[in-house]
Short mmCIF file of C-alpha atoms in Angstrom, two decimals:
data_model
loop_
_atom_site.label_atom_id
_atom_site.label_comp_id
_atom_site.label_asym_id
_atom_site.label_seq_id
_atom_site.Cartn_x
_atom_site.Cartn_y
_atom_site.Cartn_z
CA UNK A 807 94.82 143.98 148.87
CA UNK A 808 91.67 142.66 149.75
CA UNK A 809 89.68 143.38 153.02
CA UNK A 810 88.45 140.75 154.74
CA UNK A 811 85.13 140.00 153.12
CA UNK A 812 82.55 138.18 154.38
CA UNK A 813 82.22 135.29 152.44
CA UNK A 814 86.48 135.24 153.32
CA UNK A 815 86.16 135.77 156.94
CA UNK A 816 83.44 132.78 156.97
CA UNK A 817 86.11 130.18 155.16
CA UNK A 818 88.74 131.29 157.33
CA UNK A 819 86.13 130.68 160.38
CA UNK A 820 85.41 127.47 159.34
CA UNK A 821 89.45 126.07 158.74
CA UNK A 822 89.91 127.12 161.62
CA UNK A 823 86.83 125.03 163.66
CA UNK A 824 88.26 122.25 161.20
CA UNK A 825 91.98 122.64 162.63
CA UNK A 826 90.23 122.95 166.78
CA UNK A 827 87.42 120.14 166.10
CA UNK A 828 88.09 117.09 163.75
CA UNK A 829 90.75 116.85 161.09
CA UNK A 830 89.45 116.90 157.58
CA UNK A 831 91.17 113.56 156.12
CA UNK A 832 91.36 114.38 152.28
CA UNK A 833 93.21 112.81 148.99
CA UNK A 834 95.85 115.41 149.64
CA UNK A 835 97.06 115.05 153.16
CA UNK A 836 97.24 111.21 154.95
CA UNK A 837 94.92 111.48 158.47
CA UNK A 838 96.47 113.38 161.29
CA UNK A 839 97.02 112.39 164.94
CA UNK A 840 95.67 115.39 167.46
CA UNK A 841 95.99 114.88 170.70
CA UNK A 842 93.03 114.56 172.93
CA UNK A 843 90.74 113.66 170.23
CA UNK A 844 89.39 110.27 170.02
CA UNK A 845 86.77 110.60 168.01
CA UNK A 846 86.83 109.52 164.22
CA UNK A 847 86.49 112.45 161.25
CA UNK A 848 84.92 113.03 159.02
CA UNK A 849 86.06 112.73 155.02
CA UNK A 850 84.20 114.68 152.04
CA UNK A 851 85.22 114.31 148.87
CA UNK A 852 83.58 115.06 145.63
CA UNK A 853 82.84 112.60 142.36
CA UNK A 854 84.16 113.85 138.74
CA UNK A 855 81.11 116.35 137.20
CA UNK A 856 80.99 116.53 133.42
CA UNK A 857 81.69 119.74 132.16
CA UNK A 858 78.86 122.18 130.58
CA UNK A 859 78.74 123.73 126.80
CA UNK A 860 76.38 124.40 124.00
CA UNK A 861 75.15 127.48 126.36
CA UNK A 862 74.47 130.87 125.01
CA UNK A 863 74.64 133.86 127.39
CA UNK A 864 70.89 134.81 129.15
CA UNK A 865 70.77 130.94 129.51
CA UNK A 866 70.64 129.37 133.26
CA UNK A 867 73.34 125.99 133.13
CA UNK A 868 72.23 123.31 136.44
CA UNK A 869 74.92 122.42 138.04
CA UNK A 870 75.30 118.91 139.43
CA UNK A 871 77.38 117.21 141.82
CA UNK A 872 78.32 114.55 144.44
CA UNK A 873 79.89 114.35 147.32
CA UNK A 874 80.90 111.51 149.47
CA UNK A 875 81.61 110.86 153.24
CA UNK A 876 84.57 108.89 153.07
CA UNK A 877 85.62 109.09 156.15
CA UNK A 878 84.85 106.86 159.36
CA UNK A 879 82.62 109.32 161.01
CA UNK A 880 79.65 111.49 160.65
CA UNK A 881 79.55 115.23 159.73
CA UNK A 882 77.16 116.74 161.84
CA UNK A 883 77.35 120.60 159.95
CA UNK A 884 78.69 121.19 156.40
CA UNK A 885 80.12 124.46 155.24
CA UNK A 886 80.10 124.75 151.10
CA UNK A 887 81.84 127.26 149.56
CA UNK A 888 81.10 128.16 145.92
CA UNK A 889 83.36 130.59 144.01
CA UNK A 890 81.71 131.32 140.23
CA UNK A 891 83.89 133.44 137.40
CA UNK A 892 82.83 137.07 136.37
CA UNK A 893 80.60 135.99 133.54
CA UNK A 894 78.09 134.19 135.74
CA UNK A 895 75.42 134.57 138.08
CA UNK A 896 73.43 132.80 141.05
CA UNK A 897 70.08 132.16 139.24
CA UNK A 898 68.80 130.95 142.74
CA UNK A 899 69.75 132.45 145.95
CA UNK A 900 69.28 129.99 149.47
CA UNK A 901 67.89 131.29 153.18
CA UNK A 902 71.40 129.43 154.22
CA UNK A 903 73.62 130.91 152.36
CA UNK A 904 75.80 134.89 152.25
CA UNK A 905 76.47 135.99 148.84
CA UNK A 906 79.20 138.24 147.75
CA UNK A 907 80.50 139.99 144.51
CA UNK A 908 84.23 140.32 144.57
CA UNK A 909 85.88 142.67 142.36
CA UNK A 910 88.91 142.39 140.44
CA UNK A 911 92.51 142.69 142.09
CA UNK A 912 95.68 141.27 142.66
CA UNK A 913 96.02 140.47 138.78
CA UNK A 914 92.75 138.21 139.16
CA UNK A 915 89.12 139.10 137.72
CA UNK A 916 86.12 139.86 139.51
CA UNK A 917 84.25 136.51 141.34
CA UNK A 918 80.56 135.61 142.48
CA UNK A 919 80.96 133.92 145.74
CA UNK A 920 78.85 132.45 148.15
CA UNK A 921 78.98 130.26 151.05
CA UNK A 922 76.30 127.73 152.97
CA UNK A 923 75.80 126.49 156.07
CA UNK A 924 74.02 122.80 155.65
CA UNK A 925 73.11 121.95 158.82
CA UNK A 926 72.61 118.12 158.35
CA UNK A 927 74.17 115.10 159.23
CA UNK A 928 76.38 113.44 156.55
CA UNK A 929 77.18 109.43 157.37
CA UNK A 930 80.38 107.51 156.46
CA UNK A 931 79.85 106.02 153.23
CA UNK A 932 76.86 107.65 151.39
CA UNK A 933 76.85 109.98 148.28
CA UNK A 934 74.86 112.89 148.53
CA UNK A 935 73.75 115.12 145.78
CA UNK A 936 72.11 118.54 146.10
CA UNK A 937 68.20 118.31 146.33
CA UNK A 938 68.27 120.21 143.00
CA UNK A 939 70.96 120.97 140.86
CA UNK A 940 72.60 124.35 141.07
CA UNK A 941 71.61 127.33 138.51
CA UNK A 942 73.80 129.46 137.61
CA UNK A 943 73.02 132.48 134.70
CA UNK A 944 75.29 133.03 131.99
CA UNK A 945 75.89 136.77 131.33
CA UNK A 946 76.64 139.05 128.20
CA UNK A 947 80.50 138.53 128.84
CA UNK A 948 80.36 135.12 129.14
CA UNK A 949 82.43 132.49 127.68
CA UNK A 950 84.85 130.16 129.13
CA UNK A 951 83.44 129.97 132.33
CA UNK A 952 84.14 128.18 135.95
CA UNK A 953 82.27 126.82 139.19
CA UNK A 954 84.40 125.78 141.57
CA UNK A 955 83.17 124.10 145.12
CA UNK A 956 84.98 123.45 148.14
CA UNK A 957 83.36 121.59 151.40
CA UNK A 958 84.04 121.48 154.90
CA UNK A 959 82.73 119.30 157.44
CA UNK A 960 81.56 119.66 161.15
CA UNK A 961 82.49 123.61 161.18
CA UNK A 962 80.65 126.26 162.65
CA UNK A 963 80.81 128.76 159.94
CA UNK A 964 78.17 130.73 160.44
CA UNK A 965 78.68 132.46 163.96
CA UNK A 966 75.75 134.04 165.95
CA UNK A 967 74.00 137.20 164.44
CA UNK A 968 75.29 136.64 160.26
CA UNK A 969 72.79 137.01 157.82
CA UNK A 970 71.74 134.74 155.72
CA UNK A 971 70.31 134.99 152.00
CA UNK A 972 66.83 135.64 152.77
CA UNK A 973 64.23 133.93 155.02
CA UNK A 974 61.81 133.72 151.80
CA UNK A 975 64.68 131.98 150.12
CA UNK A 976 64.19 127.33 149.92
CA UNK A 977 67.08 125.97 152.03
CA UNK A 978 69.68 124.48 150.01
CA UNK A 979 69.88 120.83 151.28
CA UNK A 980 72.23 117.46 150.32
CA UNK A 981 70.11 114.24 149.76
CA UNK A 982 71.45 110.85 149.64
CA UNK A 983 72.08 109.63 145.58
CA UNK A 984 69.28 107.64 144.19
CA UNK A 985 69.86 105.02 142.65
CA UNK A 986 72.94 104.41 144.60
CA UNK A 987 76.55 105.49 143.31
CA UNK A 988 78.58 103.13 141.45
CA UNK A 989 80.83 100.73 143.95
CA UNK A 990 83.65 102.04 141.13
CA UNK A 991 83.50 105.50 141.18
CA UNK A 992 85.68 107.73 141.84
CA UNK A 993 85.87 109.90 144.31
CA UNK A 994 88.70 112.12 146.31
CA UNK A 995 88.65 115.45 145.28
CA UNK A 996 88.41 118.41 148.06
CA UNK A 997 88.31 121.15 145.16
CA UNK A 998 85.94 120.93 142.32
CA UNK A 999 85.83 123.00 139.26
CA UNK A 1000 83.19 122.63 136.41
CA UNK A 1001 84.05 124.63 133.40
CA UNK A 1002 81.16 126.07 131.84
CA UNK A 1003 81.55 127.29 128.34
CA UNK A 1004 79.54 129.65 126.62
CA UNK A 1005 78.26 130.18 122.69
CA UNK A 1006 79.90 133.42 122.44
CA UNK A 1007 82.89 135.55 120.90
CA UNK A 1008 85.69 137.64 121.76
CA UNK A 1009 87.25 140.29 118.91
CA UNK A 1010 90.69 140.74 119.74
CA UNK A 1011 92.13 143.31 117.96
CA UNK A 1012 95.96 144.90 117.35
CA UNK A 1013 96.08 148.76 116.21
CA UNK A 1014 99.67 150.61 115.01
CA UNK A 1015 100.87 153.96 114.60
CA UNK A 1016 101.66 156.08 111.82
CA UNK A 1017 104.87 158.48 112.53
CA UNK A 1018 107.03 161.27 110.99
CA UNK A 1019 110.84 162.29 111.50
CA UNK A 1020 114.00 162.66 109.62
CA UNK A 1021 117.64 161.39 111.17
CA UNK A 1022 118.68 161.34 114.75
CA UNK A 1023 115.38 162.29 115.92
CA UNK A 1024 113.34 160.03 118.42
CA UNK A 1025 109.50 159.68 117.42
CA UNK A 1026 106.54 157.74 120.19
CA UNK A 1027 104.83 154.89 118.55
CA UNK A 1028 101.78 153.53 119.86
CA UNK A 1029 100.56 150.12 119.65
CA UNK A 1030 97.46 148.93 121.12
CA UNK A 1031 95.77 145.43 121.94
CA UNK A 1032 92.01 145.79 122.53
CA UNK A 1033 89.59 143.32 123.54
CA UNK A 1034 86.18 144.86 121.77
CA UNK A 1035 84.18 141.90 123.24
CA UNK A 1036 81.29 140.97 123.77
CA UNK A 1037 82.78 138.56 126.03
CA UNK A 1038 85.31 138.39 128.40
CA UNK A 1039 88.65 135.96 127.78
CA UNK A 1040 90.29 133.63 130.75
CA UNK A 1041 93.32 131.88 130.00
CA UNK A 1042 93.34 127.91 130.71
CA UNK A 1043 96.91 127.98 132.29
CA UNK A 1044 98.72 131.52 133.95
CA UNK A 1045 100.36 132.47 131.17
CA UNK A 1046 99.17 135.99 129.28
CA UNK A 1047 96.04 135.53 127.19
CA UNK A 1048 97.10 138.22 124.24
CA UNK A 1049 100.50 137.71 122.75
CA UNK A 1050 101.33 139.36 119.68
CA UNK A 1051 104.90 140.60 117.77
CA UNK A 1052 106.16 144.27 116.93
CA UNK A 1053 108.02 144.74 113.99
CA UNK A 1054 110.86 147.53 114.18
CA UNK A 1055 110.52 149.33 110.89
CA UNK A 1056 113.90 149.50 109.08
CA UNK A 1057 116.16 152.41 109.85
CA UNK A 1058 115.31 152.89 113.56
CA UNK A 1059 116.32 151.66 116.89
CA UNK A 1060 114.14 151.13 119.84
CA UNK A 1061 115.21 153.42 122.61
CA UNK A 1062 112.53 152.86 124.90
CA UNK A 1063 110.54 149.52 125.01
CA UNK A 1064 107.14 149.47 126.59
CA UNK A 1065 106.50 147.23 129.72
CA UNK A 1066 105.40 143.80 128.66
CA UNK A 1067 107.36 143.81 125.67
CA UNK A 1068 110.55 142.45 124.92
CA UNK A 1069 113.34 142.38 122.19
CA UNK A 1070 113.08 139.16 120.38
CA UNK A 1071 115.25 136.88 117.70
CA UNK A 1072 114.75 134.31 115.32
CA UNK A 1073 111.93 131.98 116.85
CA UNK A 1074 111.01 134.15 119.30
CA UNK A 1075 114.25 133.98 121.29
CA UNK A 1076 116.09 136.70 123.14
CA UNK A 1077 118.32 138.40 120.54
CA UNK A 1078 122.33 138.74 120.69
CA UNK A 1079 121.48 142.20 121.25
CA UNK A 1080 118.52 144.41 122.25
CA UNK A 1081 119.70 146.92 119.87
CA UNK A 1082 120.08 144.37 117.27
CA UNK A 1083 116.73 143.95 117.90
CA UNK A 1084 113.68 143.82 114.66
CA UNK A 1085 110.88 142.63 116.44
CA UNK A 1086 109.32 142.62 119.71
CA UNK A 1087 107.39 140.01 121.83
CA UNK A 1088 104.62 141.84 123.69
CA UNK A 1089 101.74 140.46 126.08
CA UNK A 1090 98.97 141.37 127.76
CA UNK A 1091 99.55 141.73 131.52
CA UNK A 1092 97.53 138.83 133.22
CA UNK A 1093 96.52 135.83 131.81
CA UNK A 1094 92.72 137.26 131.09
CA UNK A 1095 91.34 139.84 128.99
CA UNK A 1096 88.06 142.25 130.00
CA UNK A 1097 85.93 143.05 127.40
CA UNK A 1098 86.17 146.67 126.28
CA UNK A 1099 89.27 146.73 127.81
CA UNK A 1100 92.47 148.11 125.46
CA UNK A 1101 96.16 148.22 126.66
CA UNK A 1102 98.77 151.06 124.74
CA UNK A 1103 102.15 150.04 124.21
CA UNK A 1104 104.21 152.74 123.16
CA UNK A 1105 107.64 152.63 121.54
CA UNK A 1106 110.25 154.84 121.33
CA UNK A 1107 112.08 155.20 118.03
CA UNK A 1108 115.41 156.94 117.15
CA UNK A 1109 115.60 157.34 113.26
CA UNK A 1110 119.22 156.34 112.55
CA UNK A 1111 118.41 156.67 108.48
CA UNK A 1112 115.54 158.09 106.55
CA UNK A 1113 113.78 155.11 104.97
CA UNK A 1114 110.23 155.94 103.04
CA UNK A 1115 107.86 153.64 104.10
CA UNK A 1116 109.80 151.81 106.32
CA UNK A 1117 107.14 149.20 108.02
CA UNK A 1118 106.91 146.95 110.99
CA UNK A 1119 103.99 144.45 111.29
CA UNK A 1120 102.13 144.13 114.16
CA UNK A 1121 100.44 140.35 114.55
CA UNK A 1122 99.30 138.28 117.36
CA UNK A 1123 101.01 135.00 117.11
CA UNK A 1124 100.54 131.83 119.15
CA UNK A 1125 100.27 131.86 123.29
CA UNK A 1126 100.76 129.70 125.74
CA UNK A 1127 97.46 127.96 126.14
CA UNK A 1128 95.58 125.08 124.75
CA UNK A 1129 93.80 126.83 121.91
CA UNK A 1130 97.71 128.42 120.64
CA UNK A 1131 95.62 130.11 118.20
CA UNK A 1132 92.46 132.60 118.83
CA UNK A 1133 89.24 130.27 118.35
CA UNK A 1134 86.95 132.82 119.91
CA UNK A 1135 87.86 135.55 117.56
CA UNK A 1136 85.50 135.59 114.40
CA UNK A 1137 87.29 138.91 113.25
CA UNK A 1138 90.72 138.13 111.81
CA UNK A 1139 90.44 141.73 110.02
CA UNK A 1140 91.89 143.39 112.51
CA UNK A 1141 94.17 141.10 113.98
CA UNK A 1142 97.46 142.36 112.12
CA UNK A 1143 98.09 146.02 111.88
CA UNK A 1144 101.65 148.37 111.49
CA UNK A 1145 103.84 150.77 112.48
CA UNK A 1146 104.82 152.65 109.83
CA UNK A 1147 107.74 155.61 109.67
CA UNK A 1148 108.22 158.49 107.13
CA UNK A 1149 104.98 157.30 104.72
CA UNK A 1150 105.63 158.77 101.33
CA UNK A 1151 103.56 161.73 100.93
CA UNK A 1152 103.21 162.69 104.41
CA UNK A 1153 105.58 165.78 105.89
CA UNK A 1154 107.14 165.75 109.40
CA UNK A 1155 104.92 166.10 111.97
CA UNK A 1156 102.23 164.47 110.55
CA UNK A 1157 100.87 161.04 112.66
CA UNK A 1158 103.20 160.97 115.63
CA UNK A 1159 105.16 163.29 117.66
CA UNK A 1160 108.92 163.33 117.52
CA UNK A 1161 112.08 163.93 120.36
CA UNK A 1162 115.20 165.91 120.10
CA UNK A 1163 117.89 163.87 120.64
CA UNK A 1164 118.37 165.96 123.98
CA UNK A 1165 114.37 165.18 124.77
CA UNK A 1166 111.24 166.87 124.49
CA UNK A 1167 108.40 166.28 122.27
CA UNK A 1168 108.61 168.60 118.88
CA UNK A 1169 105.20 167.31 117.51
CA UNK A 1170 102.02 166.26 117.51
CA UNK A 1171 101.14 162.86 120.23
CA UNK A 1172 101.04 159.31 118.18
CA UNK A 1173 98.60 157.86 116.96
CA UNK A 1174 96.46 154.60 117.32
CA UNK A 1175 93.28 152.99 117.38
CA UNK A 1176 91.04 150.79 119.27
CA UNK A 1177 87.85 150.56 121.41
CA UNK A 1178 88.88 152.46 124.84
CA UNK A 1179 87.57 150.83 127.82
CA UNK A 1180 88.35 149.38 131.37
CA UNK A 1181 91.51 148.48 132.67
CA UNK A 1182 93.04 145.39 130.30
CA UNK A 1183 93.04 142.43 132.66
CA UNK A 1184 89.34 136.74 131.45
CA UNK A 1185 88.94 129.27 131.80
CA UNK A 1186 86.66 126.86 130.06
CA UNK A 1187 86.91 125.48 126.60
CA UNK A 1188 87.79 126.68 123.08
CA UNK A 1189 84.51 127.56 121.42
CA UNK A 1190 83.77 125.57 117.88
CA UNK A 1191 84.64 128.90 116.12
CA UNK A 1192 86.04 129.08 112.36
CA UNK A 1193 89.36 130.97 113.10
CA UNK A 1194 91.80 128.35 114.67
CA UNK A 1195 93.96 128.79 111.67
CA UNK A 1196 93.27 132.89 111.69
CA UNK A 1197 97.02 133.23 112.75
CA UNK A 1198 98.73 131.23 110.37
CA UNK A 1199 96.86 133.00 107.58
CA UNK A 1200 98.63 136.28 109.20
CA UNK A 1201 102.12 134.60 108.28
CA UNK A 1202 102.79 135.58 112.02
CA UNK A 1203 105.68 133.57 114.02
CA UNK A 1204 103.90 130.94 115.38
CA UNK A 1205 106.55 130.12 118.51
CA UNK A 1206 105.46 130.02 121.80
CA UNK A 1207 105.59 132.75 124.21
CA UNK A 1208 107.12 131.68 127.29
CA UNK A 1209 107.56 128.46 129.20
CA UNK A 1210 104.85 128.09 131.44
CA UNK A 1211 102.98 125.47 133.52
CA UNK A 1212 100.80 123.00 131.28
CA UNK A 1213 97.24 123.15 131.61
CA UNK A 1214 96.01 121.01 134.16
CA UNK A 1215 92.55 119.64 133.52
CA UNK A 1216 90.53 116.97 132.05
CA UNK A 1217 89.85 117.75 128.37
CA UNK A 1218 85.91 116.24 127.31
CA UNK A 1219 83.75 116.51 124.99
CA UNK A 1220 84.78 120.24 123.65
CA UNK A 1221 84.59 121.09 127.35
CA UNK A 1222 87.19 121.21 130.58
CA UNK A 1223 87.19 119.58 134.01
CA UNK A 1224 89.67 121.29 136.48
CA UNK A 1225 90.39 118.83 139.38
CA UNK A 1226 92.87 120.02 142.48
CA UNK A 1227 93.43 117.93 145.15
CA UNK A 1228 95.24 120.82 147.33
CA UNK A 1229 93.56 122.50 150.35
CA UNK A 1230 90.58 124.94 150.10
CA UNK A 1231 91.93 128.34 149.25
CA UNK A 1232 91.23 130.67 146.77
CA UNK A 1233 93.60 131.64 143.84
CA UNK A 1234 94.59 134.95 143.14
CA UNK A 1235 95.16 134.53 139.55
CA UNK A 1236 92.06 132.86 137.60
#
């Protein structure tokens, strides 16, 4: 688990100066009564912000947004908090605000946070707008990127002695909009997240094994998923980013699954019977994908019958997510691959170890490619790439994975807009 970080400590610091001083009214919660407190709160909520594409990686993307004092008193102090995905950077750092770089754990990826003290005066009824937009830097691994912003008035989040971002650093300040915001808009969201997609590429790739044995004995093969990169891959909903089918090669019976992986029947469905069993569902473990990052999945076979050349493909077929397919993926040549037992003209032992029935291994270890990297662990929009129908051409299933939550967002212009209306807090899974 996480230790309390700075950047943490400060939001806790500052819910809880909310909870002592004024209530934050917001879209999510109705106003509450406290007693001894008489005087009115304060109420920020922020406009709609377009999202961002048509950015390559080295680029800086500004950043815009509005926020509005809807409630029927001042805010005397502003805390913002700004939580950016692992492909971007703060192209400008503030004297008034603490940066941090979180890493990646508890099944989420690695953040840039930081958080700023605005010590200004908001009124009832104005829009502010930074005094110049935010930059953030895209980086090598970018692609479907996010900014997310949370605000909280009249709390004293910075407490006596905490250092800022440098004194050489401008002072990030709010300014009233100009020319004023439309009567219309809207405005009532407490949580803000801009996507921010990147011109960039992912190469997802699926490796098999190649293994020897005659009858009743057990053989290991290895199947691999490997993001090769250059960018990183976030799913838009939780579900696993990489999902891809295991064929069971004709004469043998899976013995040992892998984790993630699970027997599967016509459409993708649980079978009658594991045993029964001729292909497998497997998925990556978190809904995101590191670059250089590969994942093994081995199998355990029993060879109930000799068959030469018995074959199982290995394809990727559709997720759970809006793109189904794998837009970012400009490489479909290595997006199918096989397991393959007793290959005619290779002797036992050759390409994969094998196990008495009473255990041990007899041979050599399996076999299987694929870049080697980090641990396998990547929101945004699809990129205009040319393999949205990569898959079918596989003749993969195309069913879906699992049921999961739909994607909540706005959907414009080839980009996404993420809008929450629950409390600040951060999310462990990205």
């Amino acid at each position: 688990m996480r230790s309390a970080s700075t950047a943490r400590s400060l939001r806790l610091a500052a819910g809880a100066a909310t909870v002592a001083g004024l209530v934050c009214v917001t879209a999510a919660a109705p106003a509450v009564a406290v007693t001894g407190q008489a005087e009115p709160g304060a109420e920020l909520v922020f406009g709609q912000s377009a999202p961002i594409g048509g950015v390559r990686p080295g680029d800086t993307a500004t950043v815009s947004f509005s926020v509005k004092n809807k409630g029927a008193g001042p805010a005397s102090r502003v805390a913002l908090f700004l939580d950016g995905s692992q492909g971007l950077s703060f192209s400008q750092k503030y004297s008034n605000c603490v940066y941090e770089e979180t890493p990646a754990q508890d099944e989420g990826p690695a953040q840039v946070n930081a958080v700023c003290d605005i010590e200004q005066t908001l009124e009832p009824g104005v829009v502010y707008v930074p005094e110049k937009p935010l930059g953030v830097t895209l980086l090598d691994r970018a692609l479907y990127e996010r900014l997310s912003l949370t605000i909280q008035p009249d709390a004293a989040t910075f407490p006596d002695g905490t250092q800022h971002g440098g004194g050489a650093d401008p002072v990030l300040r709010l300014v009233p909009q100009e020319p004023p915001a439309d009567p219309g808009a809207t405005y009532g969201y407490e949580r803000l997240d801009v996507g921010i997609t990147a011109r960039n590429t992912a190469d997802f790739a699926l490796s098999g094994a190649n293994v020897t044995g005659k009858a009743g004995d057990t053989v290991s093969a290895e199947v691999a998923f490997a993001n090769k990169g250059p960018a990183w891959v976030a799913n838009d909903v939780g579900s696993p980013i990489g999902v891809f089918d295991v064929g069971i090669p004709a004469g043998t019976t899976v013995t040992t699954a892998p984790e993630f992986c699970s027997p599967a029947g016509p459409g993708g469905g649980a079978p009658k019977k594991a045993a029964d069993a001729s292909v497998y569902r497997c998925t990556t473990p978190y809904n995101y994908a590191d670059e250089d990052s590969r994942r093994s999945y081995p199998f355990r076979l029993r060879i109930d019958k000799v068959v030469a050349n018995a074959t199982g493909k290995v394809a990727f077929v559709k997720g759970e997510h809006r793109w189904g397919t794998l837009p970012f993926d400009t490489n479909p040549a290595n997006n199918t691959a096989a397991v393959v037992v007793n290959a005619s003209g290779e002797g036992p032992g050759t390409g994969g170890g094998t196990e008495s029935p009473g255990g041990g291994t007899q041979g050599g270890g399996t076999q299987g490619s694929g870049t080697q990297g980090g641990s396998t662990q990547s929101p945004g929009t699809g990129h205009p790439g040319t393999q949205d129908d990569a898959l079918a051409d596989t003749g993969s299933d195309s069913a879906l994975l699992i049921g999961g939550t739909a994607a909540a967002g706005l959907l414009v212009a080839g980009g996404f807009l993420l809008v929450s209306q629950r409390r600040p807090g951060r999310s462990s899974a990205r």
